[in-house]
Coordinates of C-alpha atoms and ligand atoms in Angstrom, one line a residue:
Chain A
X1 CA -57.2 -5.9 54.3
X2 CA -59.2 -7.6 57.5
X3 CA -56.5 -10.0 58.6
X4 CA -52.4 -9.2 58.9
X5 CA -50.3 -10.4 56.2
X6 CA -47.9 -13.1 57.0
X7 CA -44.5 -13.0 57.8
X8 CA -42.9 -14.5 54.4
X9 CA -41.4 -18.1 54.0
X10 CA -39.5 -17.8 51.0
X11 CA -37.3 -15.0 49.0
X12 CA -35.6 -15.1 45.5
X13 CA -33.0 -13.3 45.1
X14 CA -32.3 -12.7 41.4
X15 CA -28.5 -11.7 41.7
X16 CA -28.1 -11.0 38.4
X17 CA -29.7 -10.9 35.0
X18 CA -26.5 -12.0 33.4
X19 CA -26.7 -15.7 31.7
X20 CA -24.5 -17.4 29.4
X21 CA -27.8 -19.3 28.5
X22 CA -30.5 -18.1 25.8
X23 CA -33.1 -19.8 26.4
X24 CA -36.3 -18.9 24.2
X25 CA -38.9 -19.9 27.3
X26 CA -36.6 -17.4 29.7
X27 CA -39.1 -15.9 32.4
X28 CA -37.2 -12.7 33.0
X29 CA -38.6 -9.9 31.9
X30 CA -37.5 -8.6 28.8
X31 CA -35.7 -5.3 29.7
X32 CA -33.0 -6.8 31.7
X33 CA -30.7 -4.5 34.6
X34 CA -27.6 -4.2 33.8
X35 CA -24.6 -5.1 35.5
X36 CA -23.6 -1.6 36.8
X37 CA -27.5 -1.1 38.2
X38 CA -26.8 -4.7 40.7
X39 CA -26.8 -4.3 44.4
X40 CA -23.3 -4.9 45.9
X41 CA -22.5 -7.9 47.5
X42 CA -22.7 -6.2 51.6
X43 CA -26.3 -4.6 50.6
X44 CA -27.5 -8.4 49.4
X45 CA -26.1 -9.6 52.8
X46 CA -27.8 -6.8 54.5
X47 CA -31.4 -7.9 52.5
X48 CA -30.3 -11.4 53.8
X49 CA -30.3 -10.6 57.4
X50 CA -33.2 -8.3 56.8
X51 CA -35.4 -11.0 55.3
X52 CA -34.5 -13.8 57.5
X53 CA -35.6 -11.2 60.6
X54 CA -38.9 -10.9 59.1
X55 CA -39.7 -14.8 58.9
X56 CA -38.0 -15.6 55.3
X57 CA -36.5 -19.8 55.9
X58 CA -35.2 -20.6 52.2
X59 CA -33.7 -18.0 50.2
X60 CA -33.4 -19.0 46.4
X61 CA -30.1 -17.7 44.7
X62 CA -31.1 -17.4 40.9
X63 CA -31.0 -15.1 38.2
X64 CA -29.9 -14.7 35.0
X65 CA -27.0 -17.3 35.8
X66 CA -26.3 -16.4 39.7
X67 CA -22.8 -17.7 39.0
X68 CA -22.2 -15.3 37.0
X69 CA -21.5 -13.0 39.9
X70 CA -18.2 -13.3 41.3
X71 CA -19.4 -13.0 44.8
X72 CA -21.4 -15.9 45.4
X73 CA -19.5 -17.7 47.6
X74 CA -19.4 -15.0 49.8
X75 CA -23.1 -14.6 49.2
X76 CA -24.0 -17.8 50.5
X77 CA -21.4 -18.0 53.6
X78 CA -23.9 -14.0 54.0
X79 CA -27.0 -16.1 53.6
X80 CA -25.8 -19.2 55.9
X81 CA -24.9 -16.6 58.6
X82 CA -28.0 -15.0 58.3
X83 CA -29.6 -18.6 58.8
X84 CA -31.8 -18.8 55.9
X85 CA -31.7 -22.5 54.0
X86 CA -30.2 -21.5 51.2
X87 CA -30.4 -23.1 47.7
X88 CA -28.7 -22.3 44.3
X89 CA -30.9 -22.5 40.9
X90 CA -28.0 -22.9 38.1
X91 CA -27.3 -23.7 34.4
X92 CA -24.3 -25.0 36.0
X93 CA -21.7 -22.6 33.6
X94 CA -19.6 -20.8 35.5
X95 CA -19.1 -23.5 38.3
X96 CA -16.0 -26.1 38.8
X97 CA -14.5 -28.0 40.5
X98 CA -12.9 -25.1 42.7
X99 CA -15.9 -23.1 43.3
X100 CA -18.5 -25.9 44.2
X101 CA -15.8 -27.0 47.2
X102 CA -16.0 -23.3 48.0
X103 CA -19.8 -23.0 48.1
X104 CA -19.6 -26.4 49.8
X105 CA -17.4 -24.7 52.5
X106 CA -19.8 -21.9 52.5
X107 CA -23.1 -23.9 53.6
X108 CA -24.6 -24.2 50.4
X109 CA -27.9 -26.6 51.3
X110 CA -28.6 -27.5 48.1
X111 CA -28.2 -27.2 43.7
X112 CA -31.2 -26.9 41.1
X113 CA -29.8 -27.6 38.3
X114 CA -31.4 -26.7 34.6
X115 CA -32.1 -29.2 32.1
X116 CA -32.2 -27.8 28.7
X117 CA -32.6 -31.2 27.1
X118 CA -31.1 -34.7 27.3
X119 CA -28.9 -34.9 24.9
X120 CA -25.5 -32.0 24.0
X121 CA -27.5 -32.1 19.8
X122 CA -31.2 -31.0 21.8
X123 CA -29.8 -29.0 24.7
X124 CA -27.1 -26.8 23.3
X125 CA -29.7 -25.6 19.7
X126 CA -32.3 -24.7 23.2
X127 CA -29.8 -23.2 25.3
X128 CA -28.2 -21.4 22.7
X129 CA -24.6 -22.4 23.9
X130 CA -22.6 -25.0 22.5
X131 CA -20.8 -27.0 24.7
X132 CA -23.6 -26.3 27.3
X133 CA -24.8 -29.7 28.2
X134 CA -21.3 -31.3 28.2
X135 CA -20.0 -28.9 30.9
X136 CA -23.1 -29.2 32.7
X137 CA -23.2 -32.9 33.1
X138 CA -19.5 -32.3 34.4
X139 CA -21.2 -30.1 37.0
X140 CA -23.8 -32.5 37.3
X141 CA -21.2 -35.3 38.6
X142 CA -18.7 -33.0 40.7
X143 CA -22.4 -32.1 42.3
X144 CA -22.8 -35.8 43.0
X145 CA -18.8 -35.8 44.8
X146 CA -19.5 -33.3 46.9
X147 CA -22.7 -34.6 48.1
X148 CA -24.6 -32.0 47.3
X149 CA -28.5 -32.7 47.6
X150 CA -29.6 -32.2 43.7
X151 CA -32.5 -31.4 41.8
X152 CA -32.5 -31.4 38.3
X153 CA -35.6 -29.1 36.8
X154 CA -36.5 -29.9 33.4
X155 CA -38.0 -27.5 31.5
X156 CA -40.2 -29.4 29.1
X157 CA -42.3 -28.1 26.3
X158 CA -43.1 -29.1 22.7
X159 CA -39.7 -30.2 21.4
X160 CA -38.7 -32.3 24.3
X161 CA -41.9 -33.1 26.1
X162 CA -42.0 -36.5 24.5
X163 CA -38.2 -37.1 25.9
X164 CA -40.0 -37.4 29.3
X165 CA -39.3 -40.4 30.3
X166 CA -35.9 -40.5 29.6
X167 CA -35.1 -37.1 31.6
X168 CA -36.9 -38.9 34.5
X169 CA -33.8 -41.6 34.0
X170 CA -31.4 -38.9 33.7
X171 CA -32.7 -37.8 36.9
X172 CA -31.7 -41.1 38.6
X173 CA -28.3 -41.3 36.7
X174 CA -27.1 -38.6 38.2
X175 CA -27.9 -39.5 41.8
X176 CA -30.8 -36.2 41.7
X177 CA -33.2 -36.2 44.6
X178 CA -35.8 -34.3 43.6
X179 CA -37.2 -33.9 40.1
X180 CA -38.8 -30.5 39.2
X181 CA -40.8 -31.3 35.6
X182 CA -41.8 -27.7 34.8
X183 CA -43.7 -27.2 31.7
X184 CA -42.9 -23.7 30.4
X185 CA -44.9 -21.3 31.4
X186 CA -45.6 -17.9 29.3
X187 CA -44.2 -15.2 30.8
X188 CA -41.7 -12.8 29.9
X189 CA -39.5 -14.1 27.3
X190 CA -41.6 -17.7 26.9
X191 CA -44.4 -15.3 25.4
X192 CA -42.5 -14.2 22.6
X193 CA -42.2 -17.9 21.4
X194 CA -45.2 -19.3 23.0
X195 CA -46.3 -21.0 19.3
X196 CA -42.9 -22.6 19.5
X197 CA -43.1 -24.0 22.9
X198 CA -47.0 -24.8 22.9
X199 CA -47.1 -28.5 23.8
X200 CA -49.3 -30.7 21.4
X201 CA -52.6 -32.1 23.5
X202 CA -51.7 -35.8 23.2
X203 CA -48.2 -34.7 24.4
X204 CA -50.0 -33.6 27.4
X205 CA -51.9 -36.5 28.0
X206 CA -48.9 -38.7 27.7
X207 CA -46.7 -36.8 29.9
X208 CA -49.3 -36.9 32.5
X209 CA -49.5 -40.5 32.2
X210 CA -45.6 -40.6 32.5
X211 CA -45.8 -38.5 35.5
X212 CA -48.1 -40.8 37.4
X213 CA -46.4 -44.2 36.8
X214 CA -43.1 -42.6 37.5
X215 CA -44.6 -41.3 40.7
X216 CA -45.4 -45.0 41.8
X217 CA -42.5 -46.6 40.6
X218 CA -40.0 -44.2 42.3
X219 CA -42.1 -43.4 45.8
X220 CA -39.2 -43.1 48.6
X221 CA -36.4 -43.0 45.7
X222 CA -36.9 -39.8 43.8
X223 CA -39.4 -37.1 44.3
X224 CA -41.1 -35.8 41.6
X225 CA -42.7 -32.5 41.2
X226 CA -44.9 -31.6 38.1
X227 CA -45.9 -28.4 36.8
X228 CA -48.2 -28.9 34.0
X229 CA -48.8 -27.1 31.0
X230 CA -51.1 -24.2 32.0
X231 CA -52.8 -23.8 28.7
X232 CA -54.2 -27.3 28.8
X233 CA -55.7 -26.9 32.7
X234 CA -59.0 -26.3 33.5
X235 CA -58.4 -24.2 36.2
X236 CA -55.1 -21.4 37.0
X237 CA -52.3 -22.4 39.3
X238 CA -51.9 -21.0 42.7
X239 CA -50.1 -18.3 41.7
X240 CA -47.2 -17.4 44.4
X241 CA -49.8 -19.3 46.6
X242 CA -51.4 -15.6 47.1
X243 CA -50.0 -12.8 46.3
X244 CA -48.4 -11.2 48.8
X245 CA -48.8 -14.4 50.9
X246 CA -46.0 -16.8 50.8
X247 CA -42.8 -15.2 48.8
X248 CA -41.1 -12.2 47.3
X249 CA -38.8 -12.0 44.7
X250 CA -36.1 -9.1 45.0
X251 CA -34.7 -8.3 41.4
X252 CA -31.1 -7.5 40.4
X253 CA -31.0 -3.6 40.8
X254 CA -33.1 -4.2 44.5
X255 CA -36.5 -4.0 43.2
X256 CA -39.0 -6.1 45.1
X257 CA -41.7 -7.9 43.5
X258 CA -44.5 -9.4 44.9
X259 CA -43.6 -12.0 42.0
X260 CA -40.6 -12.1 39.2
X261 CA -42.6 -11.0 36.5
X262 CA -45.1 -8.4 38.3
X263 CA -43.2 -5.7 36.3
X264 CA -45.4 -5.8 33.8
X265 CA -48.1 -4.5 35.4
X266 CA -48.7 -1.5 34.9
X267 CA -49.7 1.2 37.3
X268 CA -47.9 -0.9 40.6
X269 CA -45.6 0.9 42.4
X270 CA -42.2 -1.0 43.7
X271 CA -39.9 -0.1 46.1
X272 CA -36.1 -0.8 46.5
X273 CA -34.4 -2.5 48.9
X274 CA -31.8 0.4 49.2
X275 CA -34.8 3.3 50.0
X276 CA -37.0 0.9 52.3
X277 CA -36.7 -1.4 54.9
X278 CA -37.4 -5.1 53.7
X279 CA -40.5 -5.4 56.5
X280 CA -42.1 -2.1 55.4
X281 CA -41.9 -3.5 51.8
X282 CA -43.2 -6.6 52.8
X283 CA -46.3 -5.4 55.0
X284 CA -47.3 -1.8 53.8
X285 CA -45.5 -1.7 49.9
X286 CA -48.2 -1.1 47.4
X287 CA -47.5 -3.9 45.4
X288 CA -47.6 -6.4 48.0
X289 CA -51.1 -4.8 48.9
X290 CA -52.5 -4.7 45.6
X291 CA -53.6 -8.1 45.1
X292 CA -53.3 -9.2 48.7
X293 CA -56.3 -11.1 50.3
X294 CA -59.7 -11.7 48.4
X295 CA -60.8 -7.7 48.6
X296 CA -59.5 -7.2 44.9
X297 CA -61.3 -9.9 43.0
X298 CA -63.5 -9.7 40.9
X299 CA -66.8 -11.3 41.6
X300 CA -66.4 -14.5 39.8
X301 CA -63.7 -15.4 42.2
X302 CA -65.5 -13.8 45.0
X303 CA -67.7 -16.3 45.2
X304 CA -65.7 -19.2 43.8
X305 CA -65.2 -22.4 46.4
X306 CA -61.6 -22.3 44.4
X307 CA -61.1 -19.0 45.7
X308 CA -58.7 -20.0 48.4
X309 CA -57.2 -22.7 46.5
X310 CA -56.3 -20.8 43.3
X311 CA -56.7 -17.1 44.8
X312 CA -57.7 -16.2 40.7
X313 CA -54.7 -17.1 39.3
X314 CA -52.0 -15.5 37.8
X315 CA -52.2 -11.8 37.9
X316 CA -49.1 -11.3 35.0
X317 CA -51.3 -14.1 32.8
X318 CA -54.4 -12.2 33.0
X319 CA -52.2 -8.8 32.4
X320 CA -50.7 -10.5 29.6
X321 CA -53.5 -12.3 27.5
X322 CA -56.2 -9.9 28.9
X323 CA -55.0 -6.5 29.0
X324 CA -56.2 -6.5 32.1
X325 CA -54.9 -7.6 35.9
X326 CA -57.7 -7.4 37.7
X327 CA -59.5 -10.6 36.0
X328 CA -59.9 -14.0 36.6
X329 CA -56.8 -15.5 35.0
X330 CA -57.4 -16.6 31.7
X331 CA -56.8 -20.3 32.4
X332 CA -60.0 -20.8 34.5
X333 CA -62.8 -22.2 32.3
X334 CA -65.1 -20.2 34.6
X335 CA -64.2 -17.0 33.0
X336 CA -65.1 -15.1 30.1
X337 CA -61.3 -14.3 29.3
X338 CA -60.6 -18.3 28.4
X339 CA -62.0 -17.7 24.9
X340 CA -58.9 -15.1 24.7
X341 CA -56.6 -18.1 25.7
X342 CA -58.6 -20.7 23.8
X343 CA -57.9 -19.0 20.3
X344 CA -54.3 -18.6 20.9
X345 CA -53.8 -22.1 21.5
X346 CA -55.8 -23.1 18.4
X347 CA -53.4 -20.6 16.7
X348 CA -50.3 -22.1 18.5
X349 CA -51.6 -26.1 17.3
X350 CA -52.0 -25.0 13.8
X351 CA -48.4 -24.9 13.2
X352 CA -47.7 -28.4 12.4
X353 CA -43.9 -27.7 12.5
X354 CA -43.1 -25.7 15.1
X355 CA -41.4 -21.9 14.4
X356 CA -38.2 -21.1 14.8
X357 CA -37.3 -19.6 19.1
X358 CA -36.1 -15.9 19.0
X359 CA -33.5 -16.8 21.5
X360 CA -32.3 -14.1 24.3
X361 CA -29.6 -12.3 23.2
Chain B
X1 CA -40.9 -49.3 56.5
X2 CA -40.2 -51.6 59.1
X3 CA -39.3 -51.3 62.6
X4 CA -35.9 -52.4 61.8
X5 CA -34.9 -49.8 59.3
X6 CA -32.9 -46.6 60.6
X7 CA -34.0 -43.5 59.4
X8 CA -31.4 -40.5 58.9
X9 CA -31.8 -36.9 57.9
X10 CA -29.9 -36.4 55.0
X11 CA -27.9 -33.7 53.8
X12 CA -29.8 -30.8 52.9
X13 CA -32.6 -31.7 55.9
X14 CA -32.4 -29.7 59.0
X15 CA -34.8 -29.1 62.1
X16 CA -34.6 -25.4 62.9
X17 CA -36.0 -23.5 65.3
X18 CA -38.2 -20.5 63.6
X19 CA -37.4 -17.8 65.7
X20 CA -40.2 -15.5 63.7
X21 CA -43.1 -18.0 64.2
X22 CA -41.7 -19.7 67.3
X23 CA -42.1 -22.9 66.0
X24 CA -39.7 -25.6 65.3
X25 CA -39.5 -26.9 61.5
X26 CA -37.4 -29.0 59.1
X27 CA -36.5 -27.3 56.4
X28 CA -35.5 -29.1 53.4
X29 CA -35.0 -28.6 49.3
X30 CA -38.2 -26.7 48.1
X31 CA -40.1 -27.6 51.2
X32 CA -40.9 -26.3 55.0
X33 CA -42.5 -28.8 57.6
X34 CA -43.5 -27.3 60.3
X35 CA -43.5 -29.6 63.4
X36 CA -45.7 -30.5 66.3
X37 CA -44.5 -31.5 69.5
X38 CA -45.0 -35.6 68.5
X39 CA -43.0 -35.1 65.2
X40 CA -40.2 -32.8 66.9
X41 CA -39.4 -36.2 69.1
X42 CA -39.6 -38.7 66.5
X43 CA -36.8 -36.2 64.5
X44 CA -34.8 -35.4 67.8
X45 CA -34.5 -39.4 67.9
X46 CA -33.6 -39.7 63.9
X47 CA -29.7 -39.7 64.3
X48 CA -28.7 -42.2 61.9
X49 CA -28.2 -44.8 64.5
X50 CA -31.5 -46.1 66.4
X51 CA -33.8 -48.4 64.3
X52 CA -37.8 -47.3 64.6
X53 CA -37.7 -49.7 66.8
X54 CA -36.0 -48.3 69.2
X55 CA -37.1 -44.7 68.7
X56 CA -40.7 -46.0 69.4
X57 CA -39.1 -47.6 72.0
X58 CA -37.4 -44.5 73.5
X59 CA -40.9 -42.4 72.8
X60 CA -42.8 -45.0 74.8
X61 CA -40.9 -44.9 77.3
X62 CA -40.6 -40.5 77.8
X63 CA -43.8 -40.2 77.1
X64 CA -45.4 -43.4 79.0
X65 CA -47.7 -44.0 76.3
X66 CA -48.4 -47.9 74.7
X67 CA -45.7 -49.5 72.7
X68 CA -47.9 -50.9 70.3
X69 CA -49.5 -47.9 69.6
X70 CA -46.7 -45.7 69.0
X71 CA -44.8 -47.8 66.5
X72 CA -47.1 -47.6 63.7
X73 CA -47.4 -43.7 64.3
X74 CA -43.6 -43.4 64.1
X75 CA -43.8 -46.0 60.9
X76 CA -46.4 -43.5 59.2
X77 CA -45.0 -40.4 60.0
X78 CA -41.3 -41.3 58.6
X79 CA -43.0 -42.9 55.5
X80 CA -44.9 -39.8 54.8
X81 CA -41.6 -37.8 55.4
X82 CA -39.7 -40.4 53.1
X83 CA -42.3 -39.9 49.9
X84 CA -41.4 -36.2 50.7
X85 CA -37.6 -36.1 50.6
X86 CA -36.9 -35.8 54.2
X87 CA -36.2 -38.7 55.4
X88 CA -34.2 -41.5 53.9
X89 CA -33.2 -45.1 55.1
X90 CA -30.7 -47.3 55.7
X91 CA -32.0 -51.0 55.2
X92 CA -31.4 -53.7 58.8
Ligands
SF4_401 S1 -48.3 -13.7 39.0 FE1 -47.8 -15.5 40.0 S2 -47.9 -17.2 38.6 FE2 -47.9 -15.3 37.5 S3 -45.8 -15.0 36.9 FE3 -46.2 -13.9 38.7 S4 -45.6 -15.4 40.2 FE4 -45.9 -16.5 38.4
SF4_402 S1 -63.4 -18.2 39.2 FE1 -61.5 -17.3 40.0 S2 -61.2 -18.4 42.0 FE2 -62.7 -19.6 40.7 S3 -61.4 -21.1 39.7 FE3 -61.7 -19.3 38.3 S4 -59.9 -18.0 38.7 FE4 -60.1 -19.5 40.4

């Protein structure tokens, strides 16, 4: 490494890997910690204070279903003390009335809601819940009382990609700021029913279209935020925005990850929150440092004007498709491993009806 | 935007001062801004109450600098803050 890392802006801490949800795109990884192996709730406070003294501003409270813990109001009054921005990512089960005016009390900045679907028939068969939705969009409106700022992030993929436009209304309805339209993306669970989520190319094209007109239309009123199906790009996302760069992601049992689903890597070695100072982690960890900077690349990227843009993509997607996490991810059309991705997809559009999910359990 | 409108920070929008980088920013849902010295006055000034108007007013005047040009600055910076999430507006 020539140049010092930086200090980090963001952190996700994955409280739990308990969900009451199923969902077949989950990105977790799929051995989950169990509840015994979690941190307590006065060592996450301590990895709060740690990470907002080494430069961390917005910590993200996920999971699992982070309201599954019963400690997260007390969490986030920890996380507000510690002075990080903090901001809840939610199914919404497990929160009422009670508990929202508690996090409310606590500091909470602000909710990120999941959309499974639009309607209880579409998001309760994805979810794997019934009665999901309906309790949600309960959530949804107490959310709206409070005055909580919301964003509502739609996971879209084949089945409800062409519901678009209507989720972008349900997004207004329910007074949401921001919009997070996240195409799935294959990792971890998602892999397992990748043929089932694979988007159809003209429902690509359309939901870019959507995308763009809503983006006029609703300049100043509702900010929307895409993330488009990676299969269909020409060249990889901006993975973490650099490895080691931006973020880290600290897992339920105090593992830190340069990135949620870096686990399956094989041959990195992670440290633990309870053995290792966070800042150590963060600058010296081997993780961190094995794809840090520009040094690992292979020369493809080495020379690539993209190279600071993209960084080579994701280093899970290239484990996963490639076999290998040292390569160009497999999205870039530059590189000999899109073939690899190019045959799946045909494989995934073949199916004209899609299979059925494998849901979590 | 017009020099009439009054910008506010909603909730959820905060300037804080980043004690790491020593460097103010806003921090807001899924984003950090960080700020220079010209868009740290322009937010000090967004309370809610004065109109662009008066802020570009109130900048003129503290930092002795024309009227005219200031105005559209202020206009362009809280649009561009606006499209973003930051900053939202109550109608004259
Ligand atoms: S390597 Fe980056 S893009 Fe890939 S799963 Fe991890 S964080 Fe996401
Ligand atoms: S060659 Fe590497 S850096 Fe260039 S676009 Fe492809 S993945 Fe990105």
């Amino acid at each position: 490494m020539c140049a010092a890392p930086n200090p980090p802006m963001a952190m996700l801490a994955e409280l739990t890997h308990r969900c009451p949800l199923a969902c077949p795109y989950c990105s977790n990884p799929t051995e989950l910690a169990a509840k015994e192996t979690e941190l307590s709730t006065e060592t996450w406070a301590d990895v709060f204070r740690q990470a907002a003294d080494l430069g961390v501003l917005q910590l993200h409270l996920s999971g699992g279903e982070p309201a599954s813990r019963s400690d997260l109001v007390e969490l986030v009054i920890a996380a507000r003390e510690a002075g990080l921005y903090t901001n809840l990512i939610t199914s919404g089960i497990g929160l009422n009335e009670r508990r929202l005016r508690a996090l409310d009390d606590a500091g909470l900045d602000h909710v990120q809601l999941s959309l499974q679907g639009i309607t209880a028939e579409m998001a309760d068969r994805i979810g794997g819940y019934t009665g999901g939705f309906k309790r949600k969009m309960h959530v949804a409106e107490l959310i709206d009382q409070i005055g909580f700022p919301l964003t509502l992030n739609a996971v879209m993929h084949r089945e409800n990609l062409d519901d678009l436009p209507a989720t972008i209304e349900m997004a207004l309805r329910l007074n949401a700021r921001r919009i997070e339209i996240a195409c799935v993306q294959f990792q971890g669970w998602a892999l397992t029913n990748r043929a089932a989520l694979q988007p159809r190319a003209e429902q690509v094209v359309e939901a870019k279209r959507t995308v763009a007109e809503a983006v006029e239309r609703l300049r100043g009123q509702l900010v929307i935020d895409f993330v488009p199906p990676d299969y269909y790009s020409d060249y990889p996302k901006a993975c973490m925005n650099g490895w080691g760069s931006t973020g880290l992601n600290v897992s339920p049992d105090g593992t830190v990850l340069p990135c949620h689903a870096a686990a399956i890597i094989p041959g990195l070695e992670f440290d633990q929150v309870q053995a290792r100072p966070l800042r150590d982690i963060w600058y010296d960890g081997p993780a961190f440092n094995a794809f840090r900077g520009t040094d690992w690349m292979p020369e493809l990227c080495q020379g690539c004007e993209r190279r600071d843009i993209d960084f080579g993509g994701c280093r899970c997607q290239a484990m996963a498709i490639l076999g290998d996490a040292t390569a160009p991810d497999p999205v870039c059309r530059k590189s000999p491993g899109r073939a690899t991705l190019d045959a799946l997809l045909a494989e995934d559009r073949q199916g004209v009806e899609a299979p059925e999910y494998v849901y979590r359990r | 935007m017009q020099a009439e409108d009054v910008p506010l920070l909603p909730r959820g929008v905060r300037c804080h001062f980043d004690t790491v980088r020593k460097v103010d920013v806003l921090l807001g849902p899924e984003r950090v801004l960080m700020l220079d010295q010209i868009g740290l006055a322009i937010l000090q000034r967004t309370d809610g109450e004065a109109s662009i108007a008066q802020i570009s007013d109130d900048l003129a005047q503290t930092y002795e600098a024309e009227r005219e040009v200031i105005e559209p600055d202020v206009i362009a910076y809280l649009q561009d803050l606006r499209e973003r999430g930051f900053v939202h507006v109550r109608s004259a």
